[in-house]
């Protein structure tokens, strides 16, 4: 475990609300979410398409405004931060995996995992060693120099997982990370992801509509009519 031995929640939501106006109509997507995620805890977020999973992850990811309520990351109230401080908090505490990999197409696998570490201030040698360690653990030791377009969907998602974990974030936010893969590949990639997350003591919040995958996690939350049940 590499995370500090603190019991402070890595994320805390109090009365989180979000609505969207569309064609003169207001849709209340999140209607008062309360949630605490503890260090090292792996939490599944279940809900059908359109239930607000991505909206909730975007709130915790500090990527968008428009939310009401309190969002704390690593004990810090995000609403009290400047844009720069929020970017730093996001960089230092959070990792992201999306349904589609969002890798940089002109960089190879190892470079995609090195880059966020350089941004976080690591040396090239450290970043490269860490990238190779992660990609090897994910079975991509023989694909380090391949660009995303030269990789299969499962391999692309493994690189995205390595990139998200590279800076050992306290919390990994994963939005249907295996939603674009066939069942067998999805199972394997999720298993490898969970193993690495547990191994380094990160917490994770994983949105999925797959119950079977959800029940491999420590806790299962369900989004229903804008609330957690
Ligand atoms: P999920 O990830 O569970 O499929 P989302 O969080 O993407 O659900 O979306 C929840 C609801 O919010 C949907 O009805 C969607 O249409 C609506 N929504 C999401 N983002 C926006 C937006 N930027 N503008 C308007 N409506 C949105
Ligand atoms: Mg979504």
CSV table of C-alpha atoms and ligand atoms in Angstrom, one decimal:
chain,number,residue,atom,x,y,z
A,1,UNK,CA,0.0,0.0,0.0
A,2,UNK,CA,1.4,3.3,-1.1
A,3,UNK,CA,-1.3,5.6,0.0
A,4,UNK,CA,-0.9,7.5,3.3
A,5,UNK,CA,-2.4,5.8,6.3
A,6,UNK,CA,-5.2,8.3,6.8
A,7,UNK,CA,-8.8,7.6,7.2
A,8,UNK,CA,-10.0,10.8,5.7
A,9,UNK,CA,-12.4,10.1,2.8
A,10,UNK,CA,-10.8,10.4,-0.6
A,11,UNK,CA,-14.1,11.8,-1.9
A,12,UNK,CA,-17.0,13.2,-0.1
A,13,UNK,CA,-20.3,14.4,-1.6
A,14,UNK,CA,-23.0,16.2,0.4
A,15,UNK,CA,-26.3,17.0,-1.2
A,16,UNK,CA,-24.9,17.0,-4.7
A,17,UNK,CA,-27.4,18.3,-7.2
A,18,UNK,CA,-27.3,18.8,-11.0
A,19,UNK,CA,-29.9,19.7,-13.4
A,20,UNK,CA,-29.9,20.5,-17.1
A,21,UNK,CA,-32.2,22.8,-19.1
A,22,UNK,CA,-33.2,21.5,-22.4
A,23,UNK,CA,-35.8,23.1,-24.7
A,24,UNK,CA,-37.4,25.0,-21.9
A,25,UNK,CA,-37.6,21.9,-19.7
A,26,UNK,CA,-35.4,21.2,-16.6
A,27,UNK,CA,-34.2,17.7,-16.0
A,28,UNK,CA,-33.0,17.0,-12.5
A,29,UNK,CA,-30.3,14.4,-13.0
A,30,UNK,CA,-28.8,14.3,-9.5
A,31,UNK,CA,-31.2,15.1,-6.7
A,32,UNK,CA,-29.2,15.1,-3.5
A,33,UNK,CA,-26.3,12.6,-3.5
A,34,UNK,CA,-24.5,11.8,-0.3
A,35,UNK,CA,-21.4,9.7,-0.5
A,36,UNK,CA,-18.1,9.1,1.2
A,37,UNK,CA,-15.4,7.0,-0.4
A,38,UNK,CA,-12.7,5.7,2.0
A,39,UNK,CA,-9.0,5.3,1.1
A,40,UNK,CA,-8.5,2.0,-0.7
A,41,UNK,CA,-12.2,1.3,-1.1
A,42,UNK,CA,-13.4,0.1,-4.5
A,43,UNK,CA,-17.0,1.1,-5.2
A,44,UNK,CA,-19.3,0.2,-8.1
A,45,UNK,CA,-21.8,2.7,-9.4
A,46,UNK,CA,-24.7,0.9,-11.0
A,47,UNK,CA,-27.5,2.4,-13.0
A,48,UNK,CA,-29.1,2.1,-16.4
A,49,UNK,CA,-28.0,4.4,-19.3
A,50,UNK,CA,-29.2,7.9,-18.6
A,51,UNK,CA,-29.3,7.5,-14.8
A,52,UNK,CA,-26.6,10.1,-14.2
A,53,UNK,CA,-23.5,8.0,-13.6
A,54,UNK,CA,-21.2,10.0,-15.9
A,55,UNK,CA,-22.6,13.3,-14.5
A,56,UNK,CA,-21.7,12.1,-11.0
A,57,UNK,CA,-18.2,11.1,-12.1
A,58,UNK,CA,-17.7,14.5,-13.8
A,59,UNK,CA,-18.6,16.2,-10.5
A,60,UNK,CA,-16.1,14.2,-8.5
A,61,UNK,CA,-13.6,14.6,-11.3
A,62,UNK,CA,-13.8,18.4,-10.9
A,63,UNK,CA,-14.2,18.6,-14.7
A,64,UNK,CA,-17.3,20.7,-14.9
A,65,UNK,CA,-19.2,23.3,-13.0
A,66,UNK,CA,-23.0,23.6,-12.6
A,67,UNK,CA,-23.2,21.5,-9.5
A,68,UNK,CA,-24.9,22.4,-6.2
A,69,UNK,CA,-23.8,20.9,-2.9
A,70,UNK,CA,-20.4,20.1,-1.5
A,71,UNK,CA,-17.6,18.1,-3.3
A,72,UNK,CA,-14.5,17.4,-1.2
A,73,UNK,CA,-11.5,15.6,-2.7
A,74,UNK,CA,-8.9,14.4,-0.2
A,75,UNK,CA,-10.5,16.6,2.4
A,76,UNK,CA,-10.4,19.7,0.3
A,77,UNK,CA,-13.6,21.6,-0.6
A,78,UNK,CA,-13.3,22.0,-4.4
A,79,UNK,CA,-15.6,25.0,-4.4
A,80,UNK,CA,-13.1,27.0,-2.4
A,81,UNK,CA,-10.3,26.5,-4.9
A,82,UNK,CA,-9.1,28.6,-7.8
A,83,UNK,CA,-9.0,27.0,-11.3
A,84,UNK,CA,-5.3,26.3,-11.0
A,85,UNK,CA,-5.6,24.8,-7.5
A,86,UNK,CA,-8.4,22.6,-8.8
A,87,UNK,CA,-6.2,21.4,-11.7
A,88,UNK,CA,-3.4,20.6,-9.3
A,89,UNK,CA,-5.8,18.7,-7.0
A,90,UNK,CA,-7.1,16.7,-9.9
A,91,UNK,CA,-3.6,16.0,-11.2
A,92,UNK,CA,-2.3,14.9,-7.8
A,93,UNK,CA,-5.3,12.9,-6.4
A,94,UNK,CA,-7.4,11.6,-9.3
A,95,UNK,CA,-7.0,9.2,-12.2
A,96,UNK,CA,-9.5,8.7,-15.0
A,97,UNK,CA,-10.5,5.8,-17.2
A,98,UNK,CA,-13.2,6.3,-19.8
A,99,UNK,CA,-15.3,4.0,-22.0
A,100,UNK,CA,-13.3,5.0,-25.0
A,101,UNK,CA,-9.6,5.1,-24.3
A,102,UNK,CA,-8.8,8.8,-25.2
A,103,UNK,CA,-5.2,8.0,-25.7
A,104,UNK,CA,-3.0,10.4,-27.6
A,105,UNK,CA,-3.0,8.9,-31.1
A,106,UNK,CA,0.5,10.2,-32.1
A,107,UNK,CA,2.2,8.7,-29.0
A,108,UNK,CA,3.0,5.1,-28.4
A,109,UNK,CA,1.8,3.1,-25.4
A,110,UNK,CA,4.7,3.8,-23.1
A,111,UNK,CA,4.7,7.5,-24.0
A,112,UNK,CA,1.0,7.8,-23.2
A,113,UNK,CA,1.7,6.5,-19.7
A,114,UNK,CA,4.9,8.6,-19.3
A,115,UNK,CA,3.3,12.0,-20.2
A,116,UNK,CA,1.0,12.5,-17.2
A,117,UNK,CA,3.9,11.6,-14.9
A,118,UNK,CA,6.1,14.3,-16.5
A,119,UNK,CA,3.3,16.8,-16.0
A,120,UNK,CA,3.3,15.8,-12.3
A,121,UNK,CA,7.0,16.5,-12.1
A,122,UNK,CA,8.7,13.0,-12.3
A,123,UNK,CA,11.9,12.6,-14.2
A,124,UNK,CA,11.8,10.9,-17.6
A,125,UNK,CA,13.7,7.9,-16.1
A,126,UNK,CA,11.3,7.4,-13.2
A,127,UNK,CA,8.3,7.9,-15.4
A,128,UNK,CA,9.5,5.4,-18.0
A,129,UNK,CA,10.3,2.8,-15.3
A,130,UNK,CA,6.8,3.2,-13.8
A,131,UNK,CA,5.2,3.0,-17.3
A,132,UNK,CA,7.0,-0.2,-18.2
A,133,UNK,CA,6.2,-1.7,-14.8
A,134,UNK,CA,2.5,-1.0,-15.3
A,135,UNK,CA,2.3,-2.1,-18.9
A,136,UNK,CA,4.2,-5.3,-18.1
A,137,UNK,CA,1.8,-6.0,-15.3
A,138,UNK,CA,-1.1,-5.6,-17.7
A,139,UNK,CA,0.5,-8.0,-20.2
A,140,UNK,CA,1.6,-5.4,-22.6
A,141,UNK,CA,5.4,-5.9,-22.3
A,142,UNK,CA,5.5,-6.6,-26.0
A,143,UNK,CA,3.4,-3.6,-27.1
A,144,UNK,CA,5.3,-0.7,-25.5
A,145,UNK,CA,6.1,1.0,-28.8
A,146,UNK,CA,2.7,0.5,-30.5
A,147,UNK,CA,0.5,3.4,-31.1
A,148,UNK,CA,-3.2,3.2,-30.0
A,149,UNK,CA,-4.3,2.5,-33.6
A,150,UNK,CA,-2.0,-0.5,-33.7
A,151,UNK,CA,-3.6,-2.0,-30.5
A,152,UNK,CA,-6.8,-4.0,-30.0
A,153,UNK,CA,-9.7,-2.5,-27.9
A,154,UNK,CA,-8.6,-4.5,-24.9
A,155,UNK,CA,-5.0,-3.4,-25.2
A,156,UNK,CA,-6.0,0.2,-25.7
A,157,UNK,CA,-8.1,0.0,-22.4
A,158,UNK,CA,-5.1,-1.6,-20.6
A,159,UNK,CA,-2.9,1.4,-21.7
A,160,UNK,CA,-5.7,3.7,-20.5
A,161,UNK,CA,-5.7,1.9,-17.1
A,162,UNK,CA,-1.9,2.2,-16.9
A,163,UNK,CA,-2.1,5.9,-17.6
A,164,UNK,CA,-4.8,6.4,-14.9
A,165,UNK,CA,-2.7,4.6,-12.3
A,166,UNK,CA,0.7,6.0,-13.2
A,167,UNK,CA,0.7,8.8,-10.6
A,168,UNK,CA,-0.8,6.5,-7.9
A,169,UNK,CA,-3.9,8.7,-7.4
A,170,UNK,CA,-5.8,8.4,-4.2
A,171,UNK,CA,-9.0,7.8,-6.3
A,172,UNK,CA,-9.5,6.4,-9.7
A,173,UNK,CA,-12.7,7.4,-11.5
A,174,UNK,CA,-13.7,4.8,-14.2
A,175,UNK,CA,-16.7,5.5,-16.4
A,176,UNK,CA,-17.8,2.2,-18.0
A,177,UNK,CA,-14.1,1.3,-18.5
A,178,UNK,CA,-14.9,-2.1,-20.1
A,179,UNK,CA,-18.2,-1.0,-21.7
A,180,UNK,CA,-16.7,-1.1,-25.2
A,181,UNK,CA,-15.2,-4.6,-24.9
A,182,UNK,CA,-16.5,-8.1,-25.5
A,183,UNK,CA,-17.5,-10.0,-22.3
A,184,UNK,CA,-14.4,-12.1,-21.9
A,185,UNK,CA,-12.0,-9.2,-22.5
A,186,UNK,CA,-14.1,-7.0,-20.3
A,187,UNK,CA,-13.7,-9.5,-17.4
A,188,UNK,CA,-10.0,-9.8,-17.8
A,189,UNK,CA,-9.3,-6.1,-18.1
A,190,UNK,CA,-11.5,-5.4,-15.1
A,191,UNK,CA,-9.8,-8.1,-13.1
A,192,UNK,CA,-6.4,-6.7,-13.9
A,193,UNK,CA,-7.5,-3.2,-13.1
A,194,UNK,CA,-8.9,-4.2,-9.7
A,195,UNK,CA,-5.8,-6.1,-8.9
A,196,UNK,CA,-3.5,-3.1,-9.6
A,197,UNK,CA,-5.8,-0.7,-7.8
A,198,UNK,CA,-5.9,-2.9,-4.7
A,199,UNK,CA,-2.1,-3.5,-5.0
A,200,UNK,CA,-1.3,0.2,-4.8
A,201,UNK,CA,-4.0,1.0,-2.3
A,202,UNK,CA,-5.9,3.5,-4.4
A,203,UNK,CA,-9.6,3.9,-4.1
A,204,UNK,CA,-11.9,3.6,-7.1
A,205,UNK,CA,-15.4,4.5,-8.2
A,206,UNK,CA,-16.4,2.4,-11.2
A,207,UNK,CA,-19.5,3.2,-13.2
A,208,UNK,CA,-21.0,0.3,-14.9
A,209,UNK,CA,-24.4,-1.2,-15.9
A,210,UNK,CA,-23.0,-4.7,-15.6
A,211,UNK,CA,-24.2,-6.2,-12.3
A,212,UNK,CA,-21.8,-9.2,-12.6
A,213,UNK,CA,-18.8,-6.9,-12.7
A,214,UNK,CA,-20.2,-4.6,-10.0
A,215,UNK,CA,-20.3,-7.4,-7.5
A,216,UNK,CA,-16.6,-7.9,-7.7
A,217,UNK,CA,-16.1,-4.6,-5.9
A,218,UNK,CA,-16.2,-3.8,-2.2
A,219,UNK,CA,-19.5,-1.9,-2.2
A,220,UNK,CA,-22.2,-1.4,-4.8
A,221,UNK,CA,-24.2,1.8,-5.1
A,222,UNK,CA,-27.3,2.2,-7.3
A,223,UNK,CA,-28.4,5.4,-8.9
A,224,UNK,CA,-32.1,5.6,-9.1
A,225,UNK,CA,-34.1,8.7,-9.9
A,226,UNK,CA,-31.2,10.9,-9.1
A,227,UNK,CA,-30.5,9.4,-5.7
A,228,UNK,CA,-28.2,6.7,-4.4
A,229,UNK,CA,-29.9,3.7,-2.8
B,1,LIG,P1,-25.3,7.8,-17.6
B,1,LIG,O1,-23.8,8.0,-17.6
B,1,LIG,O2,-25.8,7.1,-16.4
B,1,LIG,O3,-25.7,7.1,-18.9
B,1,LIG,P2,-25.5,10.7,-17.9
B,1,LIG,O4,-24.9,11.2,-16.7
B,1,LIG,O5,-24.6,10.7,-19.1
B,1,LIG,O6,-26.0,9.2,-17.6
B,1,LIG,O7,-26.8,11.4,-18.2
B,1,LIG,C1,-27.9,11.6,-17.3
B,1,LIG,C2,-28.9,12.4,-17.9
B,1,LIG,O8,-28.5,13.8,-18.0
B,1,LIG,C3,-29.4,12.0,-19.3
B,1,LIG,O9,-30.8,12.2,-19.4
B,1,LIG,C4,-28.7,13.0,-20.2
B,1,LIG,O10,-29.4,13.2,-21.4
B,1,LIG,C5,-28.6,14.3,-19.3
B,1,LIG,N1,-27.4,15.1,-19.6
B,1,LIG,C6,-26.2,14.8,-19.4
B,1,LIG,N2,-25.3,15.7,-19.8
B,1,LIG,C7,-26.1,16.7,-20.3
B,1,LIG,C8,-25.9,18.0,-20.9
B,1,LIG,N3,-24.6,18.5,-21.0
B,1,LIG,N4,-26.9,18.7,-21.3
B,1,LIG,C9,-28.2,18.3,-21.2
B,1,LIG,N5,-28.5,17.1,-20.6
B,1,LIG,C10,-27.5,16.3,-20.2
B,2,LIG,MG1,-22.3,7.5,-18.9
